[in-house]
CSV table of C-alpha atoms in Angstrom, one decimal:
chain,number,residue,atom,x,y,z
B,1,MET,CA,16.2,30.1,33.8
B,2,THR,CA,13.6,29.5,31.6
B,3,THR,CA,15.7,26.6,30.2
B,4,ALA,CA,15.1,24.3,33.5
B,5,LYS,CA,11.4,24.2,33.5
B,6,ARG,CA,11.1,21.3,30.6
B,7,ASP,CA,14.2,19.5,31.3
B,8,THR,CA,12.2,16.5,30.2
B,9,TYR,CA,12.6,17.5,26.6
B,10,THR,CA,13.9,14.4,24.6
B,11,PRO,CA,15.0,14.5,21.3
B,12,GLU,CA,11.6,13.0,20.2
B,13,THR,CA,9.3,16.0,21.7
B,14,LEU,CA,11.6,18.4,20.3
B,15,LEU,CA,11.4,16.8,16.7
B,16,SER,CA,7.8,17.0,17.1
B,17,VAL,CA,7.3,20.8,17.9
B,18,ALA,CA,10.3,21.3,15.0
B,19,VAL,CA,8.3,19.7,12.7
B,20,GLN,CA,5.2,21.8,13.4
B,21,VAL,CA,6.5,24.8,13.1
B,22,PHE,CA,9.0,23.7,9.7
B,23,ASN,CA,5.2,23.2,8.4
B,24,GLU,CA,3.3,26.5,9.7
B,25,ARG,CA,6.5,28.9,8.7
B,26,GLY,CA,8.3,26.6,6.1
B,27,TYR,CA,11.6,25.2,6.6
B,28,ASP,CA,13.3,28.2,5.2
B,29,GLY,CA,11.4,30.7,7.2
B,30,THR,CA,12.2,29.1,10.6
B,31,SER,CA,14.6,30.2,12.6
B,32,MET,CA,16.4,28.7,15.5
B,33,GLU,CA,14.9,31.6,17.6
B,34,HIS,CA,11.5,30.4,16.1
B,35,LEU,CA,12.0,26.9,17.3
B,36,SER,CA,13.3,27.6,20.8
B,37,LYS,CA,10.1,30.0,21.3
B,38,ALA,CA,8.0,27.0,20.3
B,39,ALA,CA,9.4,24.3,22.1
B,40,GLY,CA,10.0,26.8,25.2
B,41,ILE,CA,13.7,26.1,25.7
B,42,SER,CA,16.6,27.5,24.9
B,43,LYS,CA,18.6,27.8,22.1
B,44,SER,CA,21.8,25.7,23.5
B,45,SER,CA,19.3,23.4,25.0
B,46,ILE,CA,18.2,22.8,21.1
B,47,TYR,CA,21.8,22.2,20.2
B,48,HIS,CA,22.8,19.9,23.4
B,49,HIS,CA,20.2,17.4,21.2
B,50,VAL,CA,21.0,18.1,17.8
B,51,THR,CA,23.8,20.6,15.2
B,52,GLY,CA,21.1,22.9,14.1
B,53,LYS,CA,17.8,22.8,12.3
B,54,GLU,CA,18.8,20.7,9.1
B,55,GLU,CA,19.4,18.1,11.6
B,56,LEU,CA,15.8,18.3,12.5
B,57,LEU,CA,14.6,18.6,9.3
B,58,ARG,CA,16.6,15.3,8.3
B,59,ARG,CA,15.3,13.2,11.5
B,60,ALA,CA,11.4,14.3,10.1
B,61,VAL,CA,11.8,13.7,6.4
B,62,SER,CA,13.4,10.1,7.4
B,63,ARG,CA,10.8,8.9,9.9
B,64,ALA,CA,8.3,9.7,6.8
B,65,LEU,CA,10.6,8.0,4.0
B,66,ASP,CA,11.6,5.0,6.6
B,67,GLY,CA,7.8,4.2,6.8
B,68,LEU,CA,7.3,4.7,3.3
B,69,PHE,CA,10.3,2.5,2.5
B,70,ALA,CA,9.2,0.1,4.9
B,71,VAL,CA,6.1,-0.6,2.9
B,72,LEU,CA,7.8,-2.3,0.1
B,73,GLU,CA,9.3,-4.9,2.2
B,74,GLU,CA,6.3,-6.0,3.8
B,75,PRO,CA,5.0,-9.3,2.6
B,76,GLY,CA,2.0,-8.1,0.7
B,77,ALA,CA,4.5,-5.7,-1.4
B,78,VAL,CA,6.8,-8.7,-2.1
B,79,ARG,CA,4.8,-11.7,-2.9
B,80,GLY,CA,1.7,-12.3,-5.4
B,81,ARG,CA,1.0,-10.9,-8.7
B,82,ALA,CA,2.3,-6.9,-9.3
B,83,VAL,CA,-1.3,-5.7,-9.9
B,84,GLU,CA,-2.3,-7.0,-6.0
B,85,ARG,CA,1.2,-5.9,-4.6
B,86,VAL,CA,0.9,-2.2,-6.3
B,87,GLU,CA,-2.5,-2.3,-4.4
B,88,TYR,CA,-1.4,-2.9,-1.3
B,89,VAL,CA,1.6,-0.4,-1.8
B,90,THR,CA,-0.9,2.1,-2.8
B,91,ARG,CA,-3.6,1.5,0.5
B,92,ARG,CA,-0.4,1.1,2.8
B,93,THR,CA,1.1,4.3,1.4
B,94,VAL,CA,-2.1,6.2,2.7
B,95,GLU,CA,-2.3,4.2,5.8
B,96,VAL,CA,1.7,5.9,6.5
B,97,LEU,CA,0.7,9.1,5.4
B,98,VAL,CA,-2.3,9.3,7.7
B,99,GLY,CA,-0.3,7.5,10.3
B,100,GLU,CA,2.3,10.3,10.1
B,101,LEU,CA,0.7,12.9,8.5
B,102,PRO,CA,3.0,16.4,9.7
B,103,TYR,CA,6.2,14.0,9.2
B,104,VAL,CA,4.9,13.2,5.4
B,105,THR,CA,3.3,16.8,4.8
B,106,LEU,CA,7.1,17.9,5.3
B,107,LEU,CA,8.3,15.6,3.1
B,108,LEU,CA,6.2,16.2,0.4
B,109,ARG,CA,6.8,20.2,0.6
B,110,VAL,CA,10.6,19.7,0.5
B,111,ARG,CA,12.0,22.0,-2.4
B,112,GLY,CA,15.5,21.3,-2.2
B,113,ASN,CA,17.3,24.4,-1.3
B,114,THR,CA,19.8,22.6,1.0
B,115,ARG,CA,21.8,18.9,0.5
B,116,THR,CA,19.1,17.5,3.2
B,117,GLU,CA,16.3,18.6,1.0
B,118,ARG,CA,18.0,17.6,-2.3
B,119,TRP,CA,18.5,14.0,-0.1
B,120,ALA,CA,14.9,14.3,0.8
B,121,LEU,CA,13.8,14.7,-2.7
B,122,GLU,CA,16.1,12.0,-4.5
B,123,ARG,CA,14.2,9.3,-2.0
B,124,ARG,CA,10.8,10.3,-2.4
B,125,ARG,CA,11.9,10.1,-6.6
B,126,GLU,CA,13.2,6.8,-5.7
B,127,PHE,CA,10.2,5.5,-3.7
B,128,ASP,CA,8.0,6.6,-6.8
B,129,HIS,CA,10.5,4.6,-9.1
B,130,GLN,CA,9.6,1.5,-7.1
B,131,VAL,CA,5.9,1.9,-7.3
B,132,ALA,CA,6.4,2.8,-11.0
B,133,ASP,CA,8.1,-0.6,-11.6
B,134,LEU,CA,5.5,-2.1,-10.0
B,135,LEU,CA,3.1,-0.8,-12.6
B,136,LYS,CA,4.9,-1.6,-15.3
B,137,ALA,CA,5.1,-5.3,-14.1
B,138,ALA,CA,1.1,-4.9,-13.6
B,139,ALA,CA,0.9,-4.0,-16.9
B,140,ALA,CA,3.2,-6.8,-18.7
B,141,ASP,CA,1.2,-9.1,-16.9
B,142,GLY,CA,-2.2,-7.8,-18.8
B,143,ASP,CA,-3.5,-6.6,-14.9
B,144,LEU,CA,-3.9,-2.9,-16.4
B,145,ARG,CA,-5.9,-1.3,-19.0
B,146,ALA,CA,-3.9,-1.5,-22.4
B,147,ASP,CA,-4.3,2.3,-22.4
B,148,VAL,CA,-2.4,3.2,-19.8
B,149,ASP,CA,0.5,5.4,-19.7
B,150,ILE,CA,2.3,4.3,-17.0
B,151,ARG,CA,4.5,7.5,-16.3
B,152,LEU,CA,1.1,9.3,-15.8
B,153,ALA,CA,-0.8,6.9,-13.9
B,154,THR,CA,2.1,7.2,-11.4
B,155,ARG,CA,1.8,11.2,-11.0
B,156,LEU,CA,-2.0,10.9,-11.2
B,157,LEU,CA,-1.9,8.1,-8.2
B,158,PHE,CA,0.6,10.1,-6.0
B,159,GLY,CA,-0.9,12.8,-7.1
B,160,MET,CA,-4.2,11.7,-5.5
B,161,VAL,CA,-2.8,10.3,-2.6
B,162,ASN,CA,-0.3,13.1,-2.0
B,163,SER,CA,-3.2,15.5,-1.7
B,164,LEU,CA,-4.5,13.8,1.3
B,165,VAL,CA,-1.7,15.8,3.7
B,166,GLU,CA,-3.8,18.9,2.3
B,167,TRP,CA,-7.3,17.9,3.2
B,168,TYR,CA,-7.5,14.9,5.4
B,169,ARG,CA,-8.4,15.3,9.3
B,170,PRO,CA,-9.3,12.0,10.7
B,171,HIS,CA,-13.1,12.2,11.4
B,172,PRO,CA,-15.7,9.5,12.7
B,173,GLY,CA,-16.1,7.4,9.9
B,174,THR,CA,-13.4,8.1,8.0
B,175,GLY,CA,-10.5,6.2,9.6
B,176,PRO,CA,-6.9,5.5,7.4
B,177,GLU,CA,-8.6,1.8,6.5
B,178,GLN,CA,-12.0,3.3,5.2
B,179,LEU,CA,-9.9,6.4,3.0
B,180,ALA,CA,-7.4,3.7,2.0
B,181,ASP,CA,-10.1,1.6,0.4
B,182,ALA,CA,-11.3,4.6,-1.1
B,183,VAL,CA,-7.9,5.8,-2.7
B,184,VAL,CA,-7.5,1.9,-4.1
B,185,HIS,CA,-11.1,1.4,-5.7
B,186,MET,CA,-10.5,4.7,-6.9
B,187,ALA,CA,-7.1,3.9,-8.7
B,188,PHE,CA,-7.9,0.6,-9.5
B,189,ASP,CA,-11.3,-0.1,-10.1
B,190,GLY,CA,-12.8,3.5,-11.1
B,191,LEU,CA,-15.7,5.0,-9.7
B,192,ARG,CA,-18.4,3.9,-12.3
B,193,THR,CA,-20.5,0.9,-12.4
B,194,ALA,CA,-18.5,-1.6,-15.3
B,195,ARG,CA,-20.0,0.3,-18.6
L,1,MET,CA,13.0,57.4,-17.0
L,2,THR,CA,13.5,53.7,-17.1
L,3,THR,CA,9.3,54.1,-17.3
L,4,ALA,CA,9.3,55.0,-20.8
L,5,LYS,CA,11.2,52.1,-22.4
L,6,ARG,CA,7.7,49.6,-22.1
L,7,ASP,CA,5.2,52.4,-22.6
L,8,THR,CA,3.5,49.4,-24.8
L,9,TYR,CA,2.4,47.8,-21.1
L,10,THR,CA,-1.4,46.5,-21.2
L,11,PRO,CA,-3.4,45.1,-18.3
L,12,GLU,CA,-3.0,42.5,-19.5
L,13,THR,CA,0.6,41.7,-20.0
L,14,LEU,CA,0.8,43.1,-16.7
L,15,LEU,CA,-1.4,40.3,-15.2
L,16,SER,CA,0.9,37.8,-16.7
L,17,VAL,CA,3.8,39.2,-15.3
L,18,ALA,CA,2.3,39.4,-11.6
L,19,VAL,CA,0.7,36.0,-11.8
L,20,GLN,CA,4.5,34.7,-12.5
L,21,VAL,CA,5.8,36.5,-9.4
L,22,PHE,CA,3.4,35.8,-6.9
L,23,ASN,CA,3.7,31.7,-7.9
L,24,GLU,CA,7.2,32.4,-7.3
L,25,ARG,CA,7.6,34.4,-3.9
L,26,GLY,CA,4.0,33.6,-2.9
L,27,TYR,CA,1.2,36.5,-2.6
L,28,ASP,CA,2.3,37.6,0.7
L,29,GLY,CA,5.6,37.7,-0.3
L,30,THR,CA,5.3,40.4,-3.2
L,31,SER,CA,5.6,43.9,-3.0
L,32,MET,CA,4.4,46.5,-5.5
L,33,GLU,CA,8.6,46.6,-5.9
L,34,HIS,CA,9.3,43.0,-6.6
L,35,LEU,CA,6.4,43.8,-9.2
L,36,SER,CA,7.3,46.9,-10.6
L,37,LYS,CA,11.3,45.5,-11.0
L,38,ALA,CA,9.8,42.2,-12.7
L,39,ALA,CA,7.6,44.3,-15.4
L,40,GLY,CA,10.3,46.6,-16.0
L,41,ILE,CA,8.1,49.9,-15.6
L,42,SER,CA,7.9,52.0,-12.3
L,43,LYS,CA,5.3,51.4,-9.6
L,44,SER,CA,3.5,54.6,-10.6
L,45,SER,CA,3.0,53.2,-13.8
L,46,ILE,CA,1.1,50.0,-12.3
L,47,TYR,CA,-1.2,52.1,-10.2
L,48,HIS,CA,-2.0,53.8,-13.6
L,49,HIS,CA,-3.3,50.1,-14.3
L,50,VAL,CA,-4.6,49.3,-11.3
L,51,THR,CA,-5.4,50.1,-7.6
L,52,GLY,CA,-2.4,47.7,-6.1
L,53,LYS,CA,-1.2,44.2,-5.8
L,54,GLU,CA,-4.6,43.0,-4.7
L,55,GLU,CA,-6.6,43.8,-7.8
L,56,LEU,CA,-4.3,41.9,-9.6
L,57,LEU,CA,-4.9,38.8,-7.8
L,58,ARG,CA,-8.6,39.5,-7.8
L,59,ARG,CA,-8.3,39.8,-11.9
L,60,ALA,CA,-5.8,36.8,-12.4
L,61,VAL,CA,-7.8,34.6,-10.2
L,62,SER,CA,-11.1,35.7,-11.6
L,63,ARG,CA,-9.4,34.4,-14.9
L,64,ALA,CA,-9.0,30.9,-13.0
L,65,LEU,CA,-12.4,30.7,-12.1
L,66,ASP,CA,-14.0,31.9,-15.1
L,67,GLY,CA,-12.7,29.5,-17.2
L,68,LEU,CA,-13.2,26.7,-14.5
L,69,PHE,CA,-17.8,27.8,-14.1
L,70,ALA,CA,-17.5,28.6,-17.8
L,71,VAL,CA,-17.4,24.6,-18.0
L,72,LEU,CA,-20.1,24.1,-16.1
L,73,GLU,CA,-22.5,25.9,-18.7
L,74,GLU,CA,-21.3,24.2,-22.0
L,75,PRO,CA,-23.7,21.6,-23.3
L,76,GLY,CA,-21.5,18.6,-22.3
L,77,ALA,CA,-21.9,19.8,-18.5
L,78,VAL,CA,-26.0,20.1,-18.5
L,79,ARG,CA,-27.2,17.6,-21.0
L,80,GLY,CA,-27.0,13.8,-20.8
L,81,ARG,CA,-26.7,11.8,-17.9
L,82,ALA,CA,-24.9,12.7,-14.8
L,83,VAL,CA,-22.3,9.9,-15.2
L,84,GLU,CA,-21.4,11.8,-18.8
L,85,ARG,CA,-21.7,15.1,-17.6
L,86,VAL,CA,-19.0,14.5,-14.7
L,87,GLU,CA,-16.6,13.0,-16.6
L,88,TYR,CA,-17.2,15.6,-19.3
L,89,VAL,CA,-16.6,18.7,-16.3
L,90,THR,CA,-13.1,16.2,-15.2
L,91,ARG,CA,-11.9,16.4,-18.9
L,92,ARG,CA,-12.7,20.1,-19.4
L,93,THR,CA,-11.4,20.9,-15.6
L,94,VAL,CA,-8.3,19.3,-16.8
L,95,GLU,CA,-8.2,21.3,-20.3
L,96,VAL,CA,-8.7,24.4,-18.3
L,97,LEU,CA,-6.1,23.9,-15.7
L,98,VAL,CA,-3.3,23.3,-18.7
L,99,GLY,CA,-4.9,25.9,-20.8
L,100,GLU,CA,-4.3,28.8,-17.9
L,101,LEU,CA,-2.1,27.0,-16.0
L,102,PRO,CA,-0.1,29.8,-14.1
L,103,TYR,CA,-3.9,31.3,-13.4
L,104,VAL,CA,-5.3,28.0,-11.5
L,105,THR,CA,-1.5,27.5,-9.9
L,106,LEU,CA,-2.3,30.3,-8.2
L,107,LEU,CA,-5.9,29.6,-7.2
L,108,LEU,CA,-5.4,26.9,-6.2
L,109,ARG,CA,-2.5,28.8,-3.9
L,110,VAL,CA,-4.6,30.8,-2.5
L,111,ARG,CA,-4.7,31.1,1.6
L,112,GLY,CA,-7.8,33.3,3.1
L,113,ASN,CA,-5.7,36.1,4.5
L,114,THR,CA,-7.0,38.9,2.4
L,115,ARG,CA,-10.9,39.6,1.2
L,116,THR,CA,-9.9,38.7,-2.3
L,117,GLU,CA,-8.4,35.3,-0.8
L,118,ARG,CA,-11.6,34.6,0.6
L,119,TRP,CA,-13.5,35.3,-2.1
L,120,ALA,CA,-11.6,33.0,-4.1
L,121,LEU,CA,-11.8,30.0,-1.6
L,122,GLU,CA,-15.6,30.6,-1.7
L,123,ARG,CA,-15.5,30.5,-5.3
L,124,ARG,CA,-13.3,27.2,-5.3
L,125,ARG,CA,-15.9,25.7,-2.9
L,126,GLU,CA,-18.8,26.5,-4.7
L,127,PHE,CA,-17.1,24.7,-7.9
L,128,ASP,CA,-16.5,21.7,-5.9
L,129,HIS,CA,-19.8,21.5,-4.7
L,130,GLN,CA,-21.4,21.7,-7.9
L,131,VAL,CA,-19.5,18.7,-9.4
L,132,ALA,CA,-19.7,16.8,-6.0
L,133,ASP,CA,-23.8,17.2,-6.9
L,134,LEU,CA,-23.1,16.0,-10.0
L,135,LEU,CA,-21.4,12.9,-9.1
L,136,LYS,CA,-24.2,12.3,-6.5
L,137,ALA,CA,-26.8,12.5,-9.2
L,138,ALA,CA,-24.6,9.6,-10.9
L,139,ALA,CA,-24.7,7.9,-7.8
L,140,ALA,CA,-28.7,8.4,-7.4
L,141,ASP,CA,-28.7,7.1,-11.3
L,142,GLY,CA,-26.8,3.9,-10.2
L,143,ASP,CA,-23.9,4.6,-12.4
L,144,LEU,CA,-21.7,4.9,-9.8
L,145,ARG,CA,-20.1,1.6,-7.6
L,146,ALA,CA,-22.2,1.2,-4.6
L,147,ASP,CA,-19.7,1.5,-2.0
L,148,VAL,CA,-18.4,5.2,-3.5
L,149,ASP,CA,-18.0,7.9,-0.8
L,150,ILE,CA,-19.3,11.4,-2.8
L,151,ARG,CA,-17.3,13.6,0.0
L,152,LEU,CA,-13.8,11.5,-0.4
L,153,ALA,CA,-14.4,10.6,-4.2
L,154,THR,CA,-14.8,14.5,-4.7
L,155,ARG,CA,-11.9,15.1,-2.7
L,156,LEU,CA,-9.9,12.5,-4.5
L,157,LEU,CA,-11.0,13.4,-7.6
L,158,PHE,CA,-9.8,17.2,-7.1
L,159,GLY,CA,-6.9,16.0,-5.4
L,160,MET,CA,-5.5,14.2,-8.5
L,161,VAL,CA,-6.4,16.5,-11.2
L,162,ASN,CA,-5.2,19.8,-9.0
L,163,SER,CA,-1.8,18.1,-8.1
L,164,LEU,CA,-1.3,18.3,-11.9
L,165,VAL,CA,-0.3,22.4,-11.4
L,166,GLU,CA,2.5,21.1,-9.6
L,167,TRP,CA,3.8,18.4,-11.9
L,168,TYR,CA,2.6,18.9,-15.2
L,169,ARG,CA,4.5,20.5,-18.1
L,170,PRO,CA,3.4,20.1,-21.5
L,171,HIS,CA,5.5,17.5,-23.8
L,172,PRO,CA,5.2,16.0,-27.3
L,173,GLY,CA,2.9,12.7,-26.6
L,174,THR,CA,1.0,14.1,-23.6
L,175,GLY,CA,-1.0,17.1,-24.9
L,176,PRO,CA,-3.9,18.5,-22.8
L,177,GLU,CA,-6.1,15.9,-24.2
L,178,GLN,CA,-4.1,12.9,-23.4
L,179,LEU,CA,-3.7,14.0,-20.1
L,180,ALA,CA,-7.7,14.7,-19.6
L,181,ASP,CA,-8.2,11.0,-21.0
L,182,ALA,CA,-5.7,9.8,-18.4
L,183,VAL,CA,-7.4,11.8,-15.4
L,184,VAL,CA,-10.9,10.3,-16.9
L,185,HIS,CA,-9.8,6.8,-17.2
L,186,MET,CA,-8.5,6.7,-14.0
L,187,ALA,CA,-10.7,8.1,-11.9
L,188,PHE,CA,-14.0,6.6,-13.4
L,189,ASP,CA,-12.6,3.2,-14.8
L,190,GLY,CA,-9.9,2.7,-12.7
L,191,LEU,CA,-6.3,1.9,-13.9
L,192,ARG,CA,-6.9,-2.3,-13.3
L,193,THR,CA,-8.6,-4.4,-16.5
L,194,ALA,CA,-11.9,-5.6,-15.3
L,195,ARG,CA,-11.6,-8.3,-12.5
């Protein structure tokens, strides 16, 4: 009975193993067999917790999405000038991304083959739209340079932020706060001293 | 004789088909059979042009790398203040990326399982180092904000630029020049009007 050795498995520990395997093998390339081996529990034990791998995917990307959407409800995101709010959201998005790195990594790799994946893509787009709306409001306030193309700026901002999942690894001197500072300063103030 | 119908195949057309298949299926997931089907020529006809799929990979990523390294030799990259040079290189990198989109996309997806892939990764790192050196020189000239962390700035700059392969599709009003302008302005001047 290999299933007995880890009867302390919780949905939470199973989820963290599943996310790791999804990120390594891709969601499409992951079978229940792979999950069972990685978790060290039988497939039937996994089915005790979830209906299948799609439920694990949904839980995992929900964790990332909930973290991101919660940012939009924080006081810094809803009060003050739009430009301050969008800087705040950018900073906090970086922090959520670093705090939930494997979950956000999975979310960003979702491609849309299943219902859950399409739902996740739709939610990501909704988040991007809300940030784009903040940028539009900041432009209307005259707080963005007149030549900024909002659509492009939103893409580039997320391009920069989302790239973190590919290269960021925590190390002394570059914690989430320093990283968030670097992103916000580069995106909003630029690297260059004033011309 | 299905092989006879396209005896006008050149190494160049074969390469463009191979890059498309590599980008769709991943290099590891592509067999000579897949390449043969996509190109509509027999495997032996492919072997007439190249020794195998790794040679096609090498040619494809070479095309991307040659384009990128050529930028570093252009007058705008070697003359003038470092900050102007790094802005120039950023702008031209975006243009090469858009001009050689499938080839650069493949280069950026290379993971390092074969000798050719490791070589490509090494060349990419060399390119990144040269840009980081330009940023360092610009900082030494006092042309970058004092709080800029060069290592992080280099990563974020390439994060933003490289994200283009995931979302950029040419459309009216956003050609390579507009895109390059948007990237350079955001990275060096920031989105925000002066505080």
